[in-house]
CSV table of C-alpha atoms in Angstrom, one decimal:
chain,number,residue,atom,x,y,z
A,1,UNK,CA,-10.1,-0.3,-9.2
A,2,UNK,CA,-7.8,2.5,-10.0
A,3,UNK,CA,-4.3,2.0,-8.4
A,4,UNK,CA,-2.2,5.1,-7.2
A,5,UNK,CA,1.1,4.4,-8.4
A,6,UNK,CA,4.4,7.0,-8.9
A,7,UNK,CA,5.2,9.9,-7.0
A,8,UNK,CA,2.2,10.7,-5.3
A,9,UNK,CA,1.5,7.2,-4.1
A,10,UNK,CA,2.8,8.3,-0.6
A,11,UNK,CA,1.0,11.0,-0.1
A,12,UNK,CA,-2.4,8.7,-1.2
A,13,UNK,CA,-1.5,6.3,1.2
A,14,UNK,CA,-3.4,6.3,4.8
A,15,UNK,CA,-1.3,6.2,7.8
A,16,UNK,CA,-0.3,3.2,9.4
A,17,UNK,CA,-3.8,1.2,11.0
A,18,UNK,CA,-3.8,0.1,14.5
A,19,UNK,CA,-1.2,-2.6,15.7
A,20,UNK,CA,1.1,-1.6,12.8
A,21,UNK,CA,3.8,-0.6,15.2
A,22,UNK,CA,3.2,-3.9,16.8
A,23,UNK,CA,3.9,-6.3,13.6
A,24,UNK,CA,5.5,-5.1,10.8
A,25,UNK,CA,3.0,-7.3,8.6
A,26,UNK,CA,0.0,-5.8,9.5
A,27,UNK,CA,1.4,-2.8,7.7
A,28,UNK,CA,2.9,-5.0,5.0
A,29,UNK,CA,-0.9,-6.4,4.1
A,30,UNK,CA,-1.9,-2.7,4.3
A,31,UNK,CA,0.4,-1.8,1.6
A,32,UNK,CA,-2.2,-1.8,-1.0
A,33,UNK,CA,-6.0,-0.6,-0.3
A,34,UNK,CA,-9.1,-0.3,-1.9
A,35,UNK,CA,-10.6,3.6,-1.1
A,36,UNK,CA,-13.8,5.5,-1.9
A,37,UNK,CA,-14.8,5.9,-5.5
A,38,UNK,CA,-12.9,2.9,-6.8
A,39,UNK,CA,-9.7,4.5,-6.1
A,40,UNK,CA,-6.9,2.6,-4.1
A,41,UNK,CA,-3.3,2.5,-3.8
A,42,UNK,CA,0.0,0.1,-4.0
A,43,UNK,CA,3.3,0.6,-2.1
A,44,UNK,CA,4.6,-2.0,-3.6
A,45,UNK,CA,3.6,-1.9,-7.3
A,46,UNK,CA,7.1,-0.4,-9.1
A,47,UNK,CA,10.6,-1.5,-7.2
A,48,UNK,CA,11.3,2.0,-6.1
A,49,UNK,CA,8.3,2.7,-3.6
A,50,UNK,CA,8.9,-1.3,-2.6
A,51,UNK,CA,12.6,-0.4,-2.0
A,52,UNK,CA,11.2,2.6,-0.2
A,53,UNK,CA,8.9,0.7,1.7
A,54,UNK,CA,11.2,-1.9,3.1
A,55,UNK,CA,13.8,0.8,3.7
A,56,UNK,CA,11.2,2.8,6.1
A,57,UNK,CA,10.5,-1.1,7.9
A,58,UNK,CA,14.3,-1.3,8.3
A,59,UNK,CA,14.0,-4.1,6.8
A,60,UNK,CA,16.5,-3.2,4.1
A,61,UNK,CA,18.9,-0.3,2.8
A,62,UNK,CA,17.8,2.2,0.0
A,63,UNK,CA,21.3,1.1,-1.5
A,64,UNK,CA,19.9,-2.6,-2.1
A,65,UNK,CA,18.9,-2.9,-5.6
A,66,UNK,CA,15.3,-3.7,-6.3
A,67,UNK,CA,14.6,-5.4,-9.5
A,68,UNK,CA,10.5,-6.0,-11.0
A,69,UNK,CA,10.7,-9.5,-10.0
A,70,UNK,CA,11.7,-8.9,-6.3
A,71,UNK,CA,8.5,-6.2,-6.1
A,72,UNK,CA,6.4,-9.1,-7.4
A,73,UNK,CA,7.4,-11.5,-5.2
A,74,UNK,CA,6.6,-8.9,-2.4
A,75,UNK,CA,3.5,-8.2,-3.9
A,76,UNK,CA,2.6,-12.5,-4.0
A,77,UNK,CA,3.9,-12.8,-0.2
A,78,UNK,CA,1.4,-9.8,0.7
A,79,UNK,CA,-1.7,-11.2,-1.0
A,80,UNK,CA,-1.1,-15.1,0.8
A,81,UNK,CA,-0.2,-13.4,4.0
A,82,UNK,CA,-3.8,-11.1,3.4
A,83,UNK,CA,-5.5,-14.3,2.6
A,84,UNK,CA,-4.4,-15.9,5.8
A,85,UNK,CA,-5.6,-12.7,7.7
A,86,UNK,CA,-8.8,-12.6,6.0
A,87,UNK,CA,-9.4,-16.5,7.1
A,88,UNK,CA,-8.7,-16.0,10.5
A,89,UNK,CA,-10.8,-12.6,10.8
A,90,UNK,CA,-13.7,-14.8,9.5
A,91,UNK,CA,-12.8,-18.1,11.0
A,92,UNK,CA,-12.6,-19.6,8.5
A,93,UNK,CA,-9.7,-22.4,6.9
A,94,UNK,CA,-6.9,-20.5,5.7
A,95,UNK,CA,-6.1,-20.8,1.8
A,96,UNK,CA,-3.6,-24.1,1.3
A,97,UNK,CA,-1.1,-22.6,-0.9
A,98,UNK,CA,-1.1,-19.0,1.7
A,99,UNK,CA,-0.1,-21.4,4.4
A,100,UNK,CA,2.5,-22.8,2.3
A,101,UNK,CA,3.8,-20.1,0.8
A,102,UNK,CA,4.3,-18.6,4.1
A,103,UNK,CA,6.3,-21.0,5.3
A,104,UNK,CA,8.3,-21.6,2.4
A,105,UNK,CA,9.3,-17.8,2.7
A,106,UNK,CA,9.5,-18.9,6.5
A,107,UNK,CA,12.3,-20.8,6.1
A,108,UNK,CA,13.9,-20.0,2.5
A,109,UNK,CA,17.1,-18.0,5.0
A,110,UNK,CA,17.8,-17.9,8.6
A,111,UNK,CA,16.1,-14.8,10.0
A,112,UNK,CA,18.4,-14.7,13.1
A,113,UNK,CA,21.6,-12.7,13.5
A,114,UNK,CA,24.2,-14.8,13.5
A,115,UNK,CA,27.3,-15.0,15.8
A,116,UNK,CA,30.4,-13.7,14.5
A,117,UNK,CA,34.2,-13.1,15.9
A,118,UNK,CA,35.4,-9.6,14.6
A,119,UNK,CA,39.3,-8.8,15.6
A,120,UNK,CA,38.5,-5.4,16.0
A,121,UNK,CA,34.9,-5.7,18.1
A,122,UNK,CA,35.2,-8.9,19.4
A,123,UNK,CA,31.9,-11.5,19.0
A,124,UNK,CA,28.9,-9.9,17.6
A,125,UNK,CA,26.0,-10.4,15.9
A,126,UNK,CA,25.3,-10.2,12.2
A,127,UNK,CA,22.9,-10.5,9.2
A,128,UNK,CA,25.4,-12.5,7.1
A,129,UNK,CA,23.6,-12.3,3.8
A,130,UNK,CA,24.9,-11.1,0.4
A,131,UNK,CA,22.8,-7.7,-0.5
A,132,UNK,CA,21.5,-9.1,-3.3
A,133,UNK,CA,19.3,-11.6,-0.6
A,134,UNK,CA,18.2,-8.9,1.1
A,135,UNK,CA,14.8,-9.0,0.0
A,136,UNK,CA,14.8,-12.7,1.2
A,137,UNK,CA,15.5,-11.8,4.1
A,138,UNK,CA,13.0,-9.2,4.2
A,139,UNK,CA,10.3,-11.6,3.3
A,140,UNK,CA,11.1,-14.3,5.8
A,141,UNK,CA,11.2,-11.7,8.7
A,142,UNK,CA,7.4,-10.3,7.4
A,143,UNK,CA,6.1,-14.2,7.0
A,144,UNK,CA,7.1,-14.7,10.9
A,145,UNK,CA,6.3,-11.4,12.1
A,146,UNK,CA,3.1,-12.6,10.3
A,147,UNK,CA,2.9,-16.0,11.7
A,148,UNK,CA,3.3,-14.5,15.5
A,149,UNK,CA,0.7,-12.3,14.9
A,150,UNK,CA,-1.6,-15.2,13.7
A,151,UNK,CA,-0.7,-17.5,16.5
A,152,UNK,CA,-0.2,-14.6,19.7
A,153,UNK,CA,-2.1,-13.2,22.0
A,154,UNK,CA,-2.8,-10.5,19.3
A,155,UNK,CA,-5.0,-12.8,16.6
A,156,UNK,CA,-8.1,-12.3,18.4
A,157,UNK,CA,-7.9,-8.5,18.2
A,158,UNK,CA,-7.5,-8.7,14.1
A,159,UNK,CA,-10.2,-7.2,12.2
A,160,UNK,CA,-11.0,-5.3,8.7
A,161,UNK,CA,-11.5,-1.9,8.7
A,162,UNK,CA,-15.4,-1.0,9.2
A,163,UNK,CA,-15.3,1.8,6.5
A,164,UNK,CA,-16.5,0.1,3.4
A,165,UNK,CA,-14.7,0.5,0.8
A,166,UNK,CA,-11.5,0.5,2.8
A,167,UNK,CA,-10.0,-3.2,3.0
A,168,UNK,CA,-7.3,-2.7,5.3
A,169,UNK,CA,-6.4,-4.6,7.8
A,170,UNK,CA,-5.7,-3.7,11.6
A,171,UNK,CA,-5.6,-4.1,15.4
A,172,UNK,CA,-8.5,-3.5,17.9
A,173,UNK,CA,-6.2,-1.6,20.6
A,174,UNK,CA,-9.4,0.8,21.4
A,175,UNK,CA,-12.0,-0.7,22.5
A,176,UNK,CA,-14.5,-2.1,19.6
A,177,UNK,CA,-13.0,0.3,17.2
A,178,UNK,CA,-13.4,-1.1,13.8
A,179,UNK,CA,-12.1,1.6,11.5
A,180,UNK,CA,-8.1,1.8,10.5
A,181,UNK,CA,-8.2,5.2,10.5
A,182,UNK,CA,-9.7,8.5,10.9
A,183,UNK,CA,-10.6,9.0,7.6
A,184,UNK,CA,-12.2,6.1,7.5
A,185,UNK,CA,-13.8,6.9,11.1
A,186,UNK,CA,-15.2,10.3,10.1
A,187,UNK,CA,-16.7,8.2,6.9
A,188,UNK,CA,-18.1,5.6,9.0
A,189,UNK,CA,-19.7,8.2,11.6
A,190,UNK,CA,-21.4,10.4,8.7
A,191,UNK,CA,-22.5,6.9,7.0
A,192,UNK,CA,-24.5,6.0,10.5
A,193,UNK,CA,-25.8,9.9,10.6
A,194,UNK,CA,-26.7,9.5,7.1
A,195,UNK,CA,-29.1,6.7,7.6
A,196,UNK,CA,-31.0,7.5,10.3
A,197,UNK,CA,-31.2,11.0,9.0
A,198,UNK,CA,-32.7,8.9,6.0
A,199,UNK,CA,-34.6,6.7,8.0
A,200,UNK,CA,-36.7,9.5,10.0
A,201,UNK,CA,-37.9,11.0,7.2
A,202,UNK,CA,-39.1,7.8,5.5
């Protein structure tokens, strides 16, 4: 498959699926996807759209530095944590080493703000973290944003997108929608119009 990478891989990407506003990992496995005519696209695949990425999740500032390893290690938490979706969508036993490297991103830093006393604004909370953690920190708030969504009241309304090639990942919120978007929709509908248009003239 052909990968969208550099400046236009923004405006490749689709919008964010169903339920994505709900847990910041369903959009975090959607950062890559497979679309029609073997083309497909990466947020994460160079550090600067990852740094972009994590900076539009507010899950990190754009002044954090973002380094080739960190994008990979983003890119290895997003295929376990796809993995683990995928086995749940289908039933099925989840992957070993997903599981574990879930959790060891789960609990590799606390996740929690922590209680601090500032002279000047009294006790408040804080992410007391050196910057060049951040990403860290970033992972183990995805890997338990994704570990709610596989163990809430939301795992039984994950699905794939209906819309083959698409491969994305999303919530049913409407009724037995199965599509992550309305590109993929419109392709789905003219698929189903296609066939029986095929079918009556057999």
């Amino acid at each position: 498959m052909n990968k969208t990478v550099g400046t236009d891989i923004t405006r490749a990407a689709l919008p964010p699926a169903p339920g994505a506003d709900r847990h910041r990992s369903l959009d975090f496995a959607d950062t890559a996807a497979t679309l029609p005519a073997g083309q497909g696209y990466d947020l994460l695949a160079a550090p600067g759209s990852a740094m972009h990425w994590l900076a539009t999740q507010d899950l990190a500032t754009p002044d954090v530095q973002m380094y080739d390893v960190c994008a990979q290690r983003m890119r290895t938490l997003r295929d376990h944590v796809r993995a683990l979706f995928a086995a749940r969508v289908d039933g099925t036993m989840p992957p070993e080493e997903s599981l574990r490297a879930v959790n060891e991103a789960l609990t590799a830093v606390p996740t929690a703000p922590l209680l601090a006393w500032d002279g000047a604004q009294g006790l408040r909370r804080i992410h007391a973290h050196p910057t060049d953690q951040a990403v860290n920190h970033a992972l183990a708030t995805l890997a338990a944003d994704a570990a709610d969504l596989l163990t809430g009241s939301d795992a039984d309304l994950l699905a794939t997108c209906g819309s083959a090639p698409c491969d994305r990942f999303l919530l049913r919120t409407h009724g037995r929608r199965h599509w992550c978007s309305t590109r993929c929709g419109d392709r789905a509908r003219a698929a189903r119009a296609y066939a029986r248009r095929s079918s009556a003239s057999a």
